[in-house]
């Protein structure tokens, strides 16, 4: 089977950081991607750990605050305000 070229768009700062990491590890980016693809095919899953910083909206503190506010609204503990439209600095409403 012939080799196939895959083009992956990556933001320049991310590409530079990844290239620096690979250089520090003594490997090149192509070798890393080839190893990743090989491991994924062999294991039938993505290798390694993927982590994403949790969304602060779903933090336990924020969820507790949202539940408290929802309970206050259900209990009638809120103030109704009319929408007041103001112009911003550029004169747009």
Coordinates of C-alpha atoms in Angstrom, one line a residue:
X1 CA 0.0 0.0 0.0
X2 CA 1.3 3.4 -0.9
X3 CA 1.9 6.2 1.6
X4 CA -0.7 8.9 1.8
X5 CA -0.1 12.5 2.6
X6 CA -2.5 14.1 5.1
X7 CA -2.7 17.8 5.6
X8 CA -3.8 19.0 9.0
X9 CA -4.5 22.7 9.5
X10 CA -3.0 23.8 12.8
X11 CA -2.7 27.3 14.3
X12 CA 0.9 28.6 13.8
X13 CA 1.6 29.0 17.5
X14 CA 0.4 25.5 18.2
X15 CA 2.5 24.1 15.4
X16 CA 5.6 25.9 16.6
X17 CA 5.1 24.7 20.2
X18 CA 4.6 21.1 19.0
X19 CA 7.6 21.3 16.8
X20 CA 9.7 22.6 19.8
X21 CA 8.4 19.8 21.9
X22 CA 9.2 17.2 19.3
X23 CA 12.7 18.6 18.9
X24 CA 13.2 18.5 22.7
X25 CA 12.2 14.9 22.6
X26 CA 14.5 14.1 19.7
X27 CA 11.8 13.1 17.3
X28 CA 10.1 14.8 14.4
X29 CA 6.4 15.6 14.0
X30 CA 5.9 13.1 11.2
X31 CA 7.2 10.3 13.4
X32 CA 5.0 11.3 16.2
X33 CA 1.9 11.3 14.0
X34 CA 2.8 8.0 12.5
X35 CA 3.3 6.5 15.9
X36 CA -0.1 7.9 17.0
X37 CA -1.9 6.6 14.0
X38 CA -0.3 3.1 14.3
X39 CA -1.2 2.9 18.0
X40 CA -4.8 4.0 17.3
X41 CA -5.2 1.4 14.6
X42 CA -3.7 -1.4 16.6
X43 CA -5.6 -0.6 19.8
X44 CA -8.8 0.6 18.1
X45 CA -8.9 3.7 20.3
X46 CA -7.0 6.9 20.7
X47 CA -3.8 6.4 22.5
X48 CA -2.8 8.5 25.5
X49 CA -4.8 10.8 27.6
X50 CA -6.7 13.8 26.2
X51 CA -7.5 16.5 28.8
X52 CA -9.5 19.6 28.4
X53 CA -9.7 22.3 31.1
X54 CA -13.2 22.0 32.6
X55 CA -15.7 24.7 31.7
X56 CA -16.0 26.9 34.8
X57 CA -19.7 27.3 34.1
X58 CA -20.2 23.7 35.3
X59 CA -18.1 24.1 38.5
X60 CA -19.8 22.8 41.7
X61 CA -19.8 26.4 43.1
X62 CA -21.6 27.8 40.0
X63 CA -24.1 24.9 39.8
X64 CA -25.0 25.5 43.5
X65 CA -25.4 29.2 42.8
X66 CA -27.7 28.5 39.8
X67 CA -29.8 26.1 41.8
X68 CA -30.1 28.7 44.6
X69 CA -31.2 31.3 42.1
X70 CA -33.7 29.0 40.4
X71 CA -35.2 28.1 43.8
X72 CA -35.4 31.8 44.7
X73 CA -37.3 32.5 41.4
X74 CA -39.6 29.6 42.0
X75 CA -40.3 30.9 45.5
X76 CA -41.1 34.4 44.1
X77 CA -37.9 35.9 45.5
X78 CA -36.9 38.1 42.6
X79 CA -37.3 41.6 41.3
X80 CA -38.7 42.2 37.8
X81 CA -37.0 44.9 35.8
X82 CA -38.0 46.4 32.5
X83 CA -35.4 46.2 29.7
X84 CA -33.7 49.5 29.3
X85 CA -32.0 50.0 26.0
X86 CA -29.0 52.3 26.0
X87 CA -26.7 53.4 23.2
X88 CA -23.2 52.2 23.3
X89 CA -20.1 54.5 22.7
X90 CA -20.5 54.1 19.0
X91 CA -24.1 55.2 19.0
X92 CA -25.5 51.7 18.4
X93 CA -28.5 50.5 20.3

